mmCIF file of C-alpha atoms in Angstrom:
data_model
loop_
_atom_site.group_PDB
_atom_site.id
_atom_site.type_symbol
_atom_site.label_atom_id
_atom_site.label_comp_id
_atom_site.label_asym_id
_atom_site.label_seq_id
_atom_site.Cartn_x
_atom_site.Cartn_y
_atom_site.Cartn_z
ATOM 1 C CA UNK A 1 140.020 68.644 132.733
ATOM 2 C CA UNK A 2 139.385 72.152 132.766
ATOM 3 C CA UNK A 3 139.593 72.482 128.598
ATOM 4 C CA UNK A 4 137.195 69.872 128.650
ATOM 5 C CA UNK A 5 134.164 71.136 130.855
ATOM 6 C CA UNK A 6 135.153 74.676 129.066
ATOM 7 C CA UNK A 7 134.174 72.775 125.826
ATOM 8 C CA UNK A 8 131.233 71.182 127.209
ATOM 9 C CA UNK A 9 129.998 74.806 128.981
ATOM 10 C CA UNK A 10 130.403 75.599 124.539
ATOM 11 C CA UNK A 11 128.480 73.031 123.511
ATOM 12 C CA UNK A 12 125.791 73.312 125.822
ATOM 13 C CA UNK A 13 125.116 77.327 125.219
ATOM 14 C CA UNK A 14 125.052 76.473 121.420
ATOM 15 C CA UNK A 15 122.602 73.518 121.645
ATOM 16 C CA UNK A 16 120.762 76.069 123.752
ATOM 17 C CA UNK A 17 121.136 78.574 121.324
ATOM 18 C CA UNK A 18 119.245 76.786 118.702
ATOM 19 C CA UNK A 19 116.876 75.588 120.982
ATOM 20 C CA UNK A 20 115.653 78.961 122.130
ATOM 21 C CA UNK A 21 115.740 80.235 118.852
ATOM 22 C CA UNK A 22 114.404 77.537 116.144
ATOM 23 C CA UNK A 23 111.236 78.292 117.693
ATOM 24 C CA UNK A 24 110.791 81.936 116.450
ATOM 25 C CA UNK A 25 110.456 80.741 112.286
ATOM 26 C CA UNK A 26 106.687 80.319 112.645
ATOM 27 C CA UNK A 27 103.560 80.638 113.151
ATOM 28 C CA UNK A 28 103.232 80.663 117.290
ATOM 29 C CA UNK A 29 102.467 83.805 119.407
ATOM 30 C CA UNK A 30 104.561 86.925 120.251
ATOM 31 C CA UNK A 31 104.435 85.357 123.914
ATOM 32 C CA UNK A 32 105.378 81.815 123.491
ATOM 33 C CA UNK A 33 108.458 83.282 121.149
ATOM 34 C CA UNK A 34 109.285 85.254 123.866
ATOM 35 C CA UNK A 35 109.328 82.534 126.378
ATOM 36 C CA UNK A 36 111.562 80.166 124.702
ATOM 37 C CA UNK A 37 113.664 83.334 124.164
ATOM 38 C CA UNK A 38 114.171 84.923 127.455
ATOM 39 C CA UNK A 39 114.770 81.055 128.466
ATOM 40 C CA UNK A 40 116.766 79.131 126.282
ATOM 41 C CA UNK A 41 118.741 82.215 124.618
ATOM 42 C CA UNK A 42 119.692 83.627 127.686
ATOM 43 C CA UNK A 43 120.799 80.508 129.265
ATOM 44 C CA UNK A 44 122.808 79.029 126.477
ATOM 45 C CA UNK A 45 124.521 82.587 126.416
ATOM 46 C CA UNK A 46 125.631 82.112 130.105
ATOM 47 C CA UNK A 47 126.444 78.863 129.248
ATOM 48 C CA UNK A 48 128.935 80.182 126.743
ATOM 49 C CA UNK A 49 130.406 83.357 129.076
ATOM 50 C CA UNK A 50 131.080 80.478 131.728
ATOM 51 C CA UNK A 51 132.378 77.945 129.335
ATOM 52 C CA UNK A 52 134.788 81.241 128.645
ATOM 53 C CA UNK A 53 135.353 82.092 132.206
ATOM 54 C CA UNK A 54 136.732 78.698 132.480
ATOM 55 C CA UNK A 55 139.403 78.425 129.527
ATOM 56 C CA UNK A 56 140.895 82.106 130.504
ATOM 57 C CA UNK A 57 140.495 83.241 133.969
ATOM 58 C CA UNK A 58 142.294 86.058 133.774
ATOM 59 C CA UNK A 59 139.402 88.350 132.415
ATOM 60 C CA UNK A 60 136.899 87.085 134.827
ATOM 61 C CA UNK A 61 135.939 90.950 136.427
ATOM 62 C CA UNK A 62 134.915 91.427 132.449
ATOM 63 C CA UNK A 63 133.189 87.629 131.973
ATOM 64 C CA UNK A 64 131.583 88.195 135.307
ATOM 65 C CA UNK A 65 130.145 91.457 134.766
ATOM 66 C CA UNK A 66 128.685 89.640 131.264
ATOM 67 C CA UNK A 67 127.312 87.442 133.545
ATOM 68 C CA UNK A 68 125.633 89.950 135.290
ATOM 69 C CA UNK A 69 124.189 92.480 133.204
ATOM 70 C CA UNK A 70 122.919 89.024 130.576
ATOM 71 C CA UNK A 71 121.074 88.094 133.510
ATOM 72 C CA UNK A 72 119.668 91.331 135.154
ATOM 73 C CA UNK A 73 119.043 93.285 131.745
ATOM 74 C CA UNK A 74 117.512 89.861 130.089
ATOM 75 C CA UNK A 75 114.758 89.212 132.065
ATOM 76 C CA UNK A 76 113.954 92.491 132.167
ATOM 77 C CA UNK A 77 113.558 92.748 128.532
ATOM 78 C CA UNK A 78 111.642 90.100 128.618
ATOM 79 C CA UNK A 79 109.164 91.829 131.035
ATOM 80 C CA UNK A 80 109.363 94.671 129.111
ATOM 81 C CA UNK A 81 108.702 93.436 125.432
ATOM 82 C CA UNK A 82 106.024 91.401 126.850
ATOM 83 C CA UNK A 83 103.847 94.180 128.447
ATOM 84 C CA UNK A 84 104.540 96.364 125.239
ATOM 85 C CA UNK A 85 103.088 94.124 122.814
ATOM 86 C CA UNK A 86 100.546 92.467 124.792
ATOM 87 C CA UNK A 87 98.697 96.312 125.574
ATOM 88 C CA UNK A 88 96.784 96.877 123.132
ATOM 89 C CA UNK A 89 94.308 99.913 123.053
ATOM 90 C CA UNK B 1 140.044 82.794 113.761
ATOM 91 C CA UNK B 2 141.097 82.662 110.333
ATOM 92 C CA UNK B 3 139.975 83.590 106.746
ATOM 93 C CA UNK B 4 137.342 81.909 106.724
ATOM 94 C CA UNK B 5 135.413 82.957 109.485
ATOM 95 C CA UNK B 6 136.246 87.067 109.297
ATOM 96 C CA UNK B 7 134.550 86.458 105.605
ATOM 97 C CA UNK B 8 131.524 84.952 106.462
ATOM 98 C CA UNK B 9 131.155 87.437 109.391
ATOM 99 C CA UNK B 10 131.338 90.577 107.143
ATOM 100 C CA UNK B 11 128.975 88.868 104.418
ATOM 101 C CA UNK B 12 126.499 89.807 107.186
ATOM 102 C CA UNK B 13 126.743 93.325 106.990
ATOM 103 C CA UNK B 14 125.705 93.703 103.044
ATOM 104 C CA UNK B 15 123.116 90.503 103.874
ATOM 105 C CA UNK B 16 121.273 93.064 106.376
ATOM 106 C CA UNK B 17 122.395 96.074 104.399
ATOM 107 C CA UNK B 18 119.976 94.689 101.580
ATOM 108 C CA UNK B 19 117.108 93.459 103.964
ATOM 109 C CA UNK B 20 117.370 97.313 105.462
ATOM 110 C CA UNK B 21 116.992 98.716 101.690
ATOM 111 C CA UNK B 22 114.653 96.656 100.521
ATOM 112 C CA UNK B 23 112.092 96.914 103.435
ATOM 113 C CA UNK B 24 109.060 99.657 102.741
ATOM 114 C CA UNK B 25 107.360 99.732 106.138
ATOM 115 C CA UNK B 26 109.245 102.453 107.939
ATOM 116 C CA UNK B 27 109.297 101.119 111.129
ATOM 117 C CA UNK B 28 110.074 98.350 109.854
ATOM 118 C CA UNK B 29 112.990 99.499 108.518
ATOM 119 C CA UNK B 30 114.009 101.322 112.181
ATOM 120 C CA UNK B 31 114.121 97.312 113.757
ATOM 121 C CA UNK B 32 116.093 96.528 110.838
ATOM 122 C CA UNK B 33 117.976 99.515 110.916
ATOM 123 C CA UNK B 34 118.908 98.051 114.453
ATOM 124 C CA UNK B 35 119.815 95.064 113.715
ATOM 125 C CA UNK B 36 122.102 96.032 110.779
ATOM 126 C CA UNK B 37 123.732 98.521 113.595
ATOM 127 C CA UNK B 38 124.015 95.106 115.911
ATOM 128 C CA UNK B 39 125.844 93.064 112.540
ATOM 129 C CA UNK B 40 128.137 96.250 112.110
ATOM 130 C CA UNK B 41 129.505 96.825 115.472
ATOM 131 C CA UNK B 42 130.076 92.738 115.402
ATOM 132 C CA UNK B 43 132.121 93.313 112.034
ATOM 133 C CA UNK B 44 133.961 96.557 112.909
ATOM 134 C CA UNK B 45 134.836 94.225 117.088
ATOM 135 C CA UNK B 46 135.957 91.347 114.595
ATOM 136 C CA UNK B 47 138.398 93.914 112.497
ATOM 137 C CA UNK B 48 139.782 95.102 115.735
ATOM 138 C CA UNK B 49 138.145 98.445 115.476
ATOM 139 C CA UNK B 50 136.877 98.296 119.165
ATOM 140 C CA UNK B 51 136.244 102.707 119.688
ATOM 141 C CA UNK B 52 134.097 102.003 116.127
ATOM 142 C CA UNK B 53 132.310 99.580 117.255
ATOM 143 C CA UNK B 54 131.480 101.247 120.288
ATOM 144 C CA UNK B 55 130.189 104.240 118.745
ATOM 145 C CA UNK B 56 128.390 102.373 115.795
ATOM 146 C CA UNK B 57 126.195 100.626 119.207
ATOM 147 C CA UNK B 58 126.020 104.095 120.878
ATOM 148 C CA UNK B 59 125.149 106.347 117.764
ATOM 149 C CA UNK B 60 124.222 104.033 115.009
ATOM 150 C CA UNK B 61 121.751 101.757 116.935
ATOM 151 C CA UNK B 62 120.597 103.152 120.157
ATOM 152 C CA UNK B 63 120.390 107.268 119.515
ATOM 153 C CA UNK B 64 119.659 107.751 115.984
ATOM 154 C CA UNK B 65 117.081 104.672 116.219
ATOM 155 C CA UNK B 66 115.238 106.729 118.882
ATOM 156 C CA UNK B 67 115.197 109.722 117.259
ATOM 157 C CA UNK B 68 114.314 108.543 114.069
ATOM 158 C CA UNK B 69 111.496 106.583 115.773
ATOM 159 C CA UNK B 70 110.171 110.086 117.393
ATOM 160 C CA UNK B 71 110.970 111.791 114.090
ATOM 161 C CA UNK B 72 108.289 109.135 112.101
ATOM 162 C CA UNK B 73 106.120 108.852 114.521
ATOM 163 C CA UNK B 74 105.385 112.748 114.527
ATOM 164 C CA UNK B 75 105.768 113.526 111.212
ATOM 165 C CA UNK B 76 104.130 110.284 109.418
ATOM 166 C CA UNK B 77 100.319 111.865 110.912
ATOM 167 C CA UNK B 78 97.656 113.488 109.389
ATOM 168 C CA UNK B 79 95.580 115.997 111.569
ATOM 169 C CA UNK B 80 92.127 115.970 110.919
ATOM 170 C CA UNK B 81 90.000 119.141 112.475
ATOM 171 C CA UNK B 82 86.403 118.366 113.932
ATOM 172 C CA UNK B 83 83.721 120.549 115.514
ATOM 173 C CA UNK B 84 82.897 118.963 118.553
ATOM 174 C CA UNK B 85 81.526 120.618 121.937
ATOM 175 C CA UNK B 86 83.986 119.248 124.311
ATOM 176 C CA UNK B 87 87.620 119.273 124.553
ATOM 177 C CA UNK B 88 88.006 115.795 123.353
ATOM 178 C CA UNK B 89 85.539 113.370 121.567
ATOM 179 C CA UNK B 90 85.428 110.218 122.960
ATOM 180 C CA UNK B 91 84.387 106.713 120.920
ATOM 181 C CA UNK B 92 81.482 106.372 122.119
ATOM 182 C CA UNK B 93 79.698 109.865 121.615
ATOM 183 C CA UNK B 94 80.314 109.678 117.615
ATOM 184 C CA UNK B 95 77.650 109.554 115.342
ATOM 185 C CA UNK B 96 77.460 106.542 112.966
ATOM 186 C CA UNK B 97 78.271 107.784 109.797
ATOM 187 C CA UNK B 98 81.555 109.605 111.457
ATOM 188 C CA UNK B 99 83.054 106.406 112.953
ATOM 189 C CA UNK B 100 82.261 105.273 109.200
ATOM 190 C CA UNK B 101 84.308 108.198 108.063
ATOM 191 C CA UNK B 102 87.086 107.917 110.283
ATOM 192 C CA UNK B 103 87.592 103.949 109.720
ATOM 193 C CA UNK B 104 87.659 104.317 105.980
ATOM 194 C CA UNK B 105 90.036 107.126 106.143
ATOM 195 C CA UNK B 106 92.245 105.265 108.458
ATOM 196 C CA UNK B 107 92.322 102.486 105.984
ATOM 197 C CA UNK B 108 92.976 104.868 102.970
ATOM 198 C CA UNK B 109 96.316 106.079 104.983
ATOM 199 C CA UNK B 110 97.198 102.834 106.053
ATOM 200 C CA UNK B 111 98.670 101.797 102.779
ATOM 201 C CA UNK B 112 100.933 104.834 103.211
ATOM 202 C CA UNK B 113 102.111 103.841 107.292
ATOM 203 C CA UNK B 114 100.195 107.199 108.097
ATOM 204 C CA UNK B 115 98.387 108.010 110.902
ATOM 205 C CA UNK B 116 95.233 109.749 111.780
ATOM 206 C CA UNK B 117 94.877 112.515 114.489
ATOM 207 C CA UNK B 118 92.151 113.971 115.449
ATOM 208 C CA UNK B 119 91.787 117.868 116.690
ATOM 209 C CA UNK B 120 88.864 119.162 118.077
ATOM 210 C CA UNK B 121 87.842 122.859 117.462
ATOM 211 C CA UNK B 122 84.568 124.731 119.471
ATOM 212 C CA UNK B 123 83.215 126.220 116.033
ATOM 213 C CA UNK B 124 83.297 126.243 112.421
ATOM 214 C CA UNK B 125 85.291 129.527 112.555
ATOM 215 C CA UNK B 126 87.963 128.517 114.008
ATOM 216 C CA UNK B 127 88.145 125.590 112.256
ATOM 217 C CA UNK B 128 88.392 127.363 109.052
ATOM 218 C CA UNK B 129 91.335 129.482 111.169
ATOM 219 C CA UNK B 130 93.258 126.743 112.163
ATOM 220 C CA UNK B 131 92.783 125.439 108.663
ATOM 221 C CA UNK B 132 94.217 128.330 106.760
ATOM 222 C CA UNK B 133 97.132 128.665 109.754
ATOM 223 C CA UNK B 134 97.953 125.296 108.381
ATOM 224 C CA UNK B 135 97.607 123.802 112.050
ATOM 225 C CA UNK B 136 95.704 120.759 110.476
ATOM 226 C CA UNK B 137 96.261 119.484 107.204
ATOM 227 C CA UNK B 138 92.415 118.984 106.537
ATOM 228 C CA UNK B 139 89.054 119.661 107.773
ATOM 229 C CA UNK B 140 85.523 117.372 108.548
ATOM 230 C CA UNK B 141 82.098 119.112 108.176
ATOM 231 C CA UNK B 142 78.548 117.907 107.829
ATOM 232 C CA UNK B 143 77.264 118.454 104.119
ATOM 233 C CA UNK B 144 73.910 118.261 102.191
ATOM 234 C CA UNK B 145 75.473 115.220 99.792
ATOM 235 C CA UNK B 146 76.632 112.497 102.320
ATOM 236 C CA UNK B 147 76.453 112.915 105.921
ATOM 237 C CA UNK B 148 80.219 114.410 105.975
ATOM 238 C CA UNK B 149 82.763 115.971 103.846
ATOM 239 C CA UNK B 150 86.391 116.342 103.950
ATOM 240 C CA UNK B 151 88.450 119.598 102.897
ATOM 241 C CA UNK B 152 91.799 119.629 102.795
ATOM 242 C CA UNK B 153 94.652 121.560 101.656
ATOM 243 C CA UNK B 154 97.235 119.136 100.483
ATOM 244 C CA UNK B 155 97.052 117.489 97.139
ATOM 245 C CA UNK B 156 98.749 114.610 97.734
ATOM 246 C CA UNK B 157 96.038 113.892 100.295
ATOM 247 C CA UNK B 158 93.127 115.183 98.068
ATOM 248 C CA UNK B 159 94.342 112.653 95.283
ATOM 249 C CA UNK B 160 94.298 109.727 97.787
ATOM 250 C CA UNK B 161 90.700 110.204 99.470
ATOM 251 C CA UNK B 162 89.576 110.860 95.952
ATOM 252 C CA UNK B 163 90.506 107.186 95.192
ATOM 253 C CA UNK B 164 90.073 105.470 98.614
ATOM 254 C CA UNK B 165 87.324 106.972 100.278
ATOM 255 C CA UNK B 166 83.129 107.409 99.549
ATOM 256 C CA UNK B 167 82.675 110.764 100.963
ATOM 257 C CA UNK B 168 83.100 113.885 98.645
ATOM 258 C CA UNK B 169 86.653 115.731 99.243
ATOM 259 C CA UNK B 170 87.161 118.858 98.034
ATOM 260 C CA UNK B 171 90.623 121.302 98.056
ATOM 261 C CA UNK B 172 90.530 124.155 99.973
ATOM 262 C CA UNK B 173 91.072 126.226 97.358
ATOM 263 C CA UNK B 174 88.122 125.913 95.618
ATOM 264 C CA UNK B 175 85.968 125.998 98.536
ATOM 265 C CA UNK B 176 87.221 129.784 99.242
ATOM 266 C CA UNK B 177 87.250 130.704 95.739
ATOM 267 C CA UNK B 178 83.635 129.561 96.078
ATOM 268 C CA UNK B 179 82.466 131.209 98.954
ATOM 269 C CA UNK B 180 84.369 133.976 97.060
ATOM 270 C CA UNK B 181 82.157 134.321 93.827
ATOM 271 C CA UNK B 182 79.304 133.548 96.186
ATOM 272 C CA UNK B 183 80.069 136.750 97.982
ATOM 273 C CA UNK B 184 79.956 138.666 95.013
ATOM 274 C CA UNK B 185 77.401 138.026 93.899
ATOM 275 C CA UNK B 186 75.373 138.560 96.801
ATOM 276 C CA UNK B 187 76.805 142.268 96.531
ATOM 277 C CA UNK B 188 76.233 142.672 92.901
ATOM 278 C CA UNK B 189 72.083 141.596 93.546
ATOM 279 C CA UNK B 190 71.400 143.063 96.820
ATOM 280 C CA UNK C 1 136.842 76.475 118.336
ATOM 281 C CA UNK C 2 136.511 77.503 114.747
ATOM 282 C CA UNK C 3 133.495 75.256 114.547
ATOM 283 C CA UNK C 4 132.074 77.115 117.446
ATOM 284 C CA UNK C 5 131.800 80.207 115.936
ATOM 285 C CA UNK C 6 130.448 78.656 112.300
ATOM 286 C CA UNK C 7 128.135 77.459 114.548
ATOM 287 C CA UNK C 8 126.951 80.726 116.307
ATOM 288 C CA UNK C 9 127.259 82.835 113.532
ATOM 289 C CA UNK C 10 124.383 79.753 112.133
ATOM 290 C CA UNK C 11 122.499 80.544 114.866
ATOM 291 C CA UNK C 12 122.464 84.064 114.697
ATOM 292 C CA UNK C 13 121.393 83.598 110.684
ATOM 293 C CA UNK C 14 118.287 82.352 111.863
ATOM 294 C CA UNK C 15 116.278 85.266 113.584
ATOM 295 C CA UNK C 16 117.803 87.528 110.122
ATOM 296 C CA UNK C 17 115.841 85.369 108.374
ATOM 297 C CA UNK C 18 112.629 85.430 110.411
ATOM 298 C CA UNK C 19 113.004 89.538 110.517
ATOM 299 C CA UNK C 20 112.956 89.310 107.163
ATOM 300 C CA UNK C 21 110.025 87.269 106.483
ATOM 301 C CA UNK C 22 107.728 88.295 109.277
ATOM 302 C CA UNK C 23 105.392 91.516 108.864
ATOM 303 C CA UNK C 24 104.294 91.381 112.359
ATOM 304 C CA UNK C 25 106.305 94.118 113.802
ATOM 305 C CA UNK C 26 106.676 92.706 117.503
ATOM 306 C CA UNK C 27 107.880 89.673 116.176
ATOM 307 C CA UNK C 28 110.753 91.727 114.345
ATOM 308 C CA UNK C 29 112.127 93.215 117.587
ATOM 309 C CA UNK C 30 112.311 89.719 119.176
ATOM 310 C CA UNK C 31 114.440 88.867 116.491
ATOM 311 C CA UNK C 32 115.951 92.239 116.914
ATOM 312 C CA UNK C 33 116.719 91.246 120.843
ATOM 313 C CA UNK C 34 117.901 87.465 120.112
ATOM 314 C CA UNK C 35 120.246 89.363 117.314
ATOM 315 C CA UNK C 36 121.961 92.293 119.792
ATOM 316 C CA UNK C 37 122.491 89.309 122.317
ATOM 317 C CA UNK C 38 124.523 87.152 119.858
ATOM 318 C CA UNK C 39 126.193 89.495 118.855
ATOM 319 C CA UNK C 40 127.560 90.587 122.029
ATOM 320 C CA UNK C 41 128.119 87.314 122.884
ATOM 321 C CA UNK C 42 130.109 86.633 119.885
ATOM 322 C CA UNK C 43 132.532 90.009 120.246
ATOM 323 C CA UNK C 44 133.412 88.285 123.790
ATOM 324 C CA UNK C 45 134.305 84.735 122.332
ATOM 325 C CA UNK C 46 135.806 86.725 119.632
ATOM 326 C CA UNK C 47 138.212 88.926 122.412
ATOM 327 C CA UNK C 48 138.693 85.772 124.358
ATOM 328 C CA UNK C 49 139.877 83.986 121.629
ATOM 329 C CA UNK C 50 142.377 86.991 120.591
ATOM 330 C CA UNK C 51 143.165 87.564 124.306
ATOM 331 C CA UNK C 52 142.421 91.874 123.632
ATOM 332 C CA UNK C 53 141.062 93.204 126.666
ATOM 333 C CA UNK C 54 140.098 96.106 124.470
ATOM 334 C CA UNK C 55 137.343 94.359 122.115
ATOM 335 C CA UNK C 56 136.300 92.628 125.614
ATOM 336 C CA UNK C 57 135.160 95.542 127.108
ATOM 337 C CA UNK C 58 133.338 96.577 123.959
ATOM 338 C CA UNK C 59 131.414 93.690 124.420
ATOM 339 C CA UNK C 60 130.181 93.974 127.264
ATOM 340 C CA UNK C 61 129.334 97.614 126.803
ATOM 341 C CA UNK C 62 127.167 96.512 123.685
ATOM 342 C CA UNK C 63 126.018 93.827 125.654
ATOM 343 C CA UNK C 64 124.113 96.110 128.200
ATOM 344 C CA UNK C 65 123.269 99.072 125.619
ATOM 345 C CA UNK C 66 121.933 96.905 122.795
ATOM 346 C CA UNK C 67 119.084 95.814 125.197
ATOM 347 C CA UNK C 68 118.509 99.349 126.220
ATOM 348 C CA UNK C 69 117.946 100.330 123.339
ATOM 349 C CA UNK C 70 115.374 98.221 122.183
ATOM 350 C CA UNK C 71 113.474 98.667 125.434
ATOM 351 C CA UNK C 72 113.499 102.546 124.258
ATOM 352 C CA UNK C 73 112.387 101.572 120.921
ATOM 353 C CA UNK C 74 109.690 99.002 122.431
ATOM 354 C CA UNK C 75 108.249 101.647 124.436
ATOM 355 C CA UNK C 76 107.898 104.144 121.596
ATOM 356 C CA UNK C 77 106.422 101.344 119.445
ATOM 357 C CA UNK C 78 103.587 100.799 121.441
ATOM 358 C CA UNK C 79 103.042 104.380 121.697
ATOM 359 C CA UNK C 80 102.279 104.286 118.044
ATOM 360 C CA UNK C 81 98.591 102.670 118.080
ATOM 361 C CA UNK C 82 97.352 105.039 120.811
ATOM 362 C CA UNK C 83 96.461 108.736 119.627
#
């Protein structure tokens, strides 16, 4: 039961994955790349560190602190990138 | 985790390896630089070298990418000395036909990724000073021909306004050896 | 699980290829940021999948650092425009 949400947790990060990052081939706006970035990537990366927290438990102090700084250091990235390339002299 | 997988992993490395080489921009080439040092601690994790790895993201990516990225920025600039009365000039005190000036030398240097800088000086003395204490690499000074003219010391830079630009550059040399004979002769026919 | 990871390493193919073919210089350090993430992520499936503690640890560590350092680099970027 376990193996099989583990799998799912896989599968789910990965579809993610590609979602959040198909979108930067083209033609759209530093921002809206960003967006579906910061979003989508980070998610479907959590997505994967839990699908791996779930078929070895015995690591979780390392998974969790993954966990952590993906979510912390992310979205601050994401801040960060934004208000450099948006300020413009 | 077999064979399969470890080889298509380090066919990353020379994949970036040749974007990094083959990009001209050289900042640019610092992002890719970063990614390449993202690819190789991946590769070196993979091959079990875990203390490489570590110091190829400490090192390789984060602290030589910052220090190359001072290093460029500083020394990819071309300082420009002006006369002006205050300390700094502002955008919206200049004169037409210097904004003109400035905007087609800023396109000349472009093609090279170099930057402009401007340094402002009280008088034309020490703007000549500064010039031959090789504080800026070039001078800009009102002339009979076209509003402005550009002197500069370095030839690389005399060779590229020559082509690029519409205002008359000159080297420095010439200008003193000018003034030189000038002085001369005013002593020889007093 | 080996399709997994043909599968990310895919994924992580596709912002190399947009830093290669974009000029804009912003939209290289996104891919730069979707890259370091990946490849974090993928030197944690990789110690999972090995059980090494060791290469675990790593990963994390690059995990956190890779996104410092492009917030240094971001910030020195913008710096570049302004004299």
């Amino acid at each position: 039961m376990v193996d099989i949400i583990s799998y799912f947790c896989f599968g789910l990060g990965i579809v993610f994955w590609f979602w959040g990052t198909v979108p930067l081939v083209g033609d759209r706006s530093v921002l809206f790349k960003l967006h579906s970035l910061s979003v989508a990537d980070t998610l479907g990366s959590m997505s994967i560190v839990v699908g791996l927290l779930l078929k070895i438990p015995n690591e979780w102090p390392l998974l969790i602190l993954a966990l952590i700084s993906l979510a912390i250091w992310n979205t601050i990235l994401g801040y960060v990138l934004a208000y450099c390339s948006s300020s413009r002299e | 985790m077999n064979n399969t997988d470890i080889l298509v992993i380090v066919s990353l490395l020379p994949l970036s390896a040749l974007m990094l080489v083959l990009q001209v921009n050289p900042y640019h080439a610092l992002v890719i630089r970063g990614i390449l040092g993202a690819v190789a601690a991946l590769v070196y994790a993979v091959l079990g070298a875990a203390d490489v790895a570590l110091t190829e993201a400490l090192v390789g990516t984060m602290l030589s990418i910052t220090l190359y990225a001072v290093a460029v920025r500083s020394s990819l600039v071309m300082r420009l000395g002006v006369v002006t009365e205050g300390e700094t000039l502002s955008e919206e005190e200049m004169p037409e036909g210097f904004g003109q000036l400035l905007s087609e030398l800023r396109t000349a240097l472009k093609k090279y990724h170099v930057r402009l800088e401007l340094v402002c000086y009280v008088n034309e003395e020490a703007l000549e000073q500064a010039l031959q204490d090789h504080e800026v690499h070039g001078t800009c000074l009102p002339s009979e021909i076209k509003e402005y003219q550009i002197i500069t010391r370095i030839e690389r830079l005399y060779e590229i306004f020559q082509a690029d630009t519409t205002f008359p550059v000159s080297r420095w040399e010439d200008v003193v050896a000018k003034k030189l004979t000038q002085q001369a002769e005013l002593s020889l026919n007093p | 699980m080996n399709l997994m990871l043909l599968a990310m390493l895919l994924a992580l193919l596709i912002p190399m290829y947009e830093a290669w073919q974009d000029d804009n210089i912003w939209q290289k350090m996104l891919a730069f940021a979707s890259i370091a993430t990946k490849t974090s992520i993928l030197i944690l499936v990789v110690s999972v999948l090995r059980d090494d503690w060791m290469i675990g640890v790593v990963g994390v560590l690059i995990l956190s650092l890779g996104n410092a350092s492009l917030m240094l680099l971001a910030q020195i970027i913008k710096r570049l425009n302004q004299i």
